[in-house]
Tab-separated table of C-alpha atoms and ligand atoms in Angstrom:
chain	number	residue	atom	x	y	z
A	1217	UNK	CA	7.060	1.056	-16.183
A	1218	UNK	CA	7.591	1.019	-12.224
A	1219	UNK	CA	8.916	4.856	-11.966
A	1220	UNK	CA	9.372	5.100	-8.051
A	1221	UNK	CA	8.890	3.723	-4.973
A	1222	UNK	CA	5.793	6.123	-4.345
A	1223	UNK	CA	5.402	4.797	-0.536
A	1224	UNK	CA	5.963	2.096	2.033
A	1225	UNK	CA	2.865	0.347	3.959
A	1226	UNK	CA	3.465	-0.227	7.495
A	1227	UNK	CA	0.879	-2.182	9.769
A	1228	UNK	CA	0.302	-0.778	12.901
A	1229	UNK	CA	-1.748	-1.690	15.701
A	1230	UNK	CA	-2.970	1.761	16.681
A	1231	UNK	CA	-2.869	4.388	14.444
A	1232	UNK	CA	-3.584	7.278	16.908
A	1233	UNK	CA	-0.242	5.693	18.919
A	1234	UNK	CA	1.838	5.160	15.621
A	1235	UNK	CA	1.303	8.453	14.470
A	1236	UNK	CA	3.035	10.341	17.370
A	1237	UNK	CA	6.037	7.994	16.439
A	1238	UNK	CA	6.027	8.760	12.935
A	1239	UNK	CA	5.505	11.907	12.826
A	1240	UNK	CA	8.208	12.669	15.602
A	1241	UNK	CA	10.824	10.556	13.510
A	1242	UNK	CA	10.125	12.175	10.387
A	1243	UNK	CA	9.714	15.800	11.829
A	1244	UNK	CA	6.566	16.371	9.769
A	1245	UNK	CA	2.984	16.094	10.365
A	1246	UNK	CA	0.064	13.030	8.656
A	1247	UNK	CA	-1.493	14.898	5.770
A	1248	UNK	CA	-4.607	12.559	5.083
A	1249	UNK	CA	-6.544	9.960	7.109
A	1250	UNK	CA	-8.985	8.001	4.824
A	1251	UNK	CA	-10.657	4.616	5.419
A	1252	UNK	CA	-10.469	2.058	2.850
A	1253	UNK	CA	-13.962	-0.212	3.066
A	1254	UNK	CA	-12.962	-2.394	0.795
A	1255	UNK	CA	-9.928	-3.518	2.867
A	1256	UNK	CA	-11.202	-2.584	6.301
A	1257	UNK	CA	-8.431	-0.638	6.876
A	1258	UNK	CA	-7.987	2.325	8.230
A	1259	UNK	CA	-5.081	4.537	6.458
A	1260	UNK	CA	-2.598	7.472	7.359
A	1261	UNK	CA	-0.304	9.135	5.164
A	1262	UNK	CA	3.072	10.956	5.600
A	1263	UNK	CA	4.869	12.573	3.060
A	1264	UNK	CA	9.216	12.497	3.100
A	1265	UNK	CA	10.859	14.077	0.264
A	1266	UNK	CA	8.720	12.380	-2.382
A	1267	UNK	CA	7.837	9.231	-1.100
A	1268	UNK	CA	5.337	8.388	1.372
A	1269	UNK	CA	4.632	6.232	4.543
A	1270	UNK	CA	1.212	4.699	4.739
A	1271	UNK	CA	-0.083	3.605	8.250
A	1272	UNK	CA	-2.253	0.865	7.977
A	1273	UNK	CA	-4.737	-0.255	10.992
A	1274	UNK	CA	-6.959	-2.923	10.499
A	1275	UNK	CA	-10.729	-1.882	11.012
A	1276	UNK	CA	-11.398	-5.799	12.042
A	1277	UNK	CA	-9.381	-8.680	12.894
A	1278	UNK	CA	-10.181	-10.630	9.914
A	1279	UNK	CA	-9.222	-8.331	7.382
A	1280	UNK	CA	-5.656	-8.725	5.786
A	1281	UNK	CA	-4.089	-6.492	7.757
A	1282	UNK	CA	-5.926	-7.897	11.038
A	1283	UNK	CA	-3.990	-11.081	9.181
A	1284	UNK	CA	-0.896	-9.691	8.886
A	1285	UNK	CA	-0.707	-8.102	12.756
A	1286	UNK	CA	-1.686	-11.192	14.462
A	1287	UNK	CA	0.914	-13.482	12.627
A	1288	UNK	CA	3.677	-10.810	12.102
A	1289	UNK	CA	3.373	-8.150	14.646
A	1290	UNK	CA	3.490	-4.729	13.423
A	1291	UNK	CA	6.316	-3.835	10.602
A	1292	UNK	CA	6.577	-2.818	6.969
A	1293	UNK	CA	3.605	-4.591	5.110
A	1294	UNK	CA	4.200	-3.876	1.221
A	1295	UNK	CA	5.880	-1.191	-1.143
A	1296	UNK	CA	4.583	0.725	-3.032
A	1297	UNK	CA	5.557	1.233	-6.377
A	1298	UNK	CA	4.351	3.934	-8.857
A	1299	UNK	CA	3.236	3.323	-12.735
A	1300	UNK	CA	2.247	5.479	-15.344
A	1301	UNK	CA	-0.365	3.139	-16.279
A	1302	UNK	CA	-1.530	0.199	-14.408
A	1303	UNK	CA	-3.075	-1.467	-17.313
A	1304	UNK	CA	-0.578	-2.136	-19.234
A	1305	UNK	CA	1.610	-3.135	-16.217
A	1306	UNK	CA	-0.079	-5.221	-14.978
A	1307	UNK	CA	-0.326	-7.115	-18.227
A	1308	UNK	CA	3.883	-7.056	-18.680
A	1309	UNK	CA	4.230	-8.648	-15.007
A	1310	UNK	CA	1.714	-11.568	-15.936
A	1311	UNK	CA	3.573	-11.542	-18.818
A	1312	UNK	CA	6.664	-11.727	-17.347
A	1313	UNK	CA	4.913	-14.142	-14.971
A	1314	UNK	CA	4.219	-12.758	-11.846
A	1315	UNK	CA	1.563	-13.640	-9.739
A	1316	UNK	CA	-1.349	-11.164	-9.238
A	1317	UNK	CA	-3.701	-10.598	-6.524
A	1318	UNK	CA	-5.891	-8.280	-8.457
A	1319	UNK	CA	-6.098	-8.524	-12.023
A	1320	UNK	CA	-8.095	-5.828	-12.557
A	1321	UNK	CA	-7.172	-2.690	-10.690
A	1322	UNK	CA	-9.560	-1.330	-7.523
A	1323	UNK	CA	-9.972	1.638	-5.904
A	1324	UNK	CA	-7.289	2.501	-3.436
A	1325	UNK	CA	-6.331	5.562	-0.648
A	1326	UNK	CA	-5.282	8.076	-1.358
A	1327	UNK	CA	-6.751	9.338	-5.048
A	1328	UNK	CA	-4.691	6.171	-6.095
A	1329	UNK	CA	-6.357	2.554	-8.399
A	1330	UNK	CA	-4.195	0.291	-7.439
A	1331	UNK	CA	-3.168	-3.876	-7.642
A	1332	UNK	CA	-1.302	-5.998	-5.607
A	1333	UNK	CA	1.309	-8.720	-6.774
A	1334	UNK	CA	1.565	-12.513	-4.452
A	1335	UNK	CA	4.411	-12.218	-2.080
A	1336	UNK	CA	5.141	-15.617	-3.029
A	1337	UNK	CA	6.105	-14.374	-6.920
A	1338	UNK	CA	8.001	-11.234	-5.334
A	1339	UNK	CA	10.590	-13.155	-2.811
A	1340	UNK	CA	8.357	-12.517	0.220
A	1341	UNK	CA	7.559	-9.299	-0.359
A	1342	UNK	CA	4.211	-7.722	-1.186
A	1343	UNK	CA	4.614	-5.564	-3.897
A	1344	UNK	CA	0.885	-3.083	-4.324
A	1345	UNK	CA	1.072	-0.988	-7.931
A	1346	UNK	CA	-0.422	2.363	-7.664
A	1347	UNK	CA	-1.665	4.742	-10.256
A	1348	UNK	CA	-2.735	8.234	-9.799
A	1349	UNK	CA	-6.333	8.763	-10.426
A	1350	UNK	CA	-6.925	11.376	-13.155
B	502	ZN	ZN1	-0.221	0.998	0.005
């Protein structure tokens, strides 16, 4: 079960610059920077109410969000949404036929495992399920 949006990804070019914007416009300070290796991306997070905004700067230009920023500029990347268990999910969606990315989950920021669903089975949007590590 998808329970709430639990945050949105936004790719950035600069992190350090984006940060002063974001945390201006939501009047509240980043609570975690963390680097994901995997996805050679570097993350911060801001929390609003009880969802989330995720900065995302690509660590080098090849990586997906490298990808993304040189085709689409900087702008929302995926949402987020959070499951109870990400097993079992992610089984229902290929069930329901849905297109994953990862099968199997992976580690993600943020004290989160976490899988990501094509864009092209979502209607353009990518769609990242996120469980909270126990
Ligand atoms: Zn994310």
């Amino acid at each position: 079960m998808l329970r709430k949006i639990e945050h949105l990804g936004i790719a950035v070019k600069s992190i350090d610059q984006s940060l002063k914007v974001f945390e201006a416009l939501l009047g509240t300070t980043c609570y975690k920077i963390e680097r994901v290796e995997s996805e050679a991306v570097q993350t911060a997070f801001l929390m609003i109410g009880e969802s989330k905004i995720e900065l995302l700067e690509a660590s080098n230009p090849d990586s997906a969000i490298g990808k993304f920023l040189e085709k689409k500029g900087q702008g929302i990347h995926h949402i987020a949404f959070d499951v109870e268990n990400i097993f079992s999910e992610i089984e229902r969606l290929k069930n329901e036929g849905f297109e994953l990315i990862h099968v199997s989950p992976k580690d993600g920021a943020d004290n989160k495992i976490i899988a990501f669903l094509h864009p092209k089975s979502t209607e353009g949007v990518l769609v990242e399920l996120c469980q909270e590590k126990s």
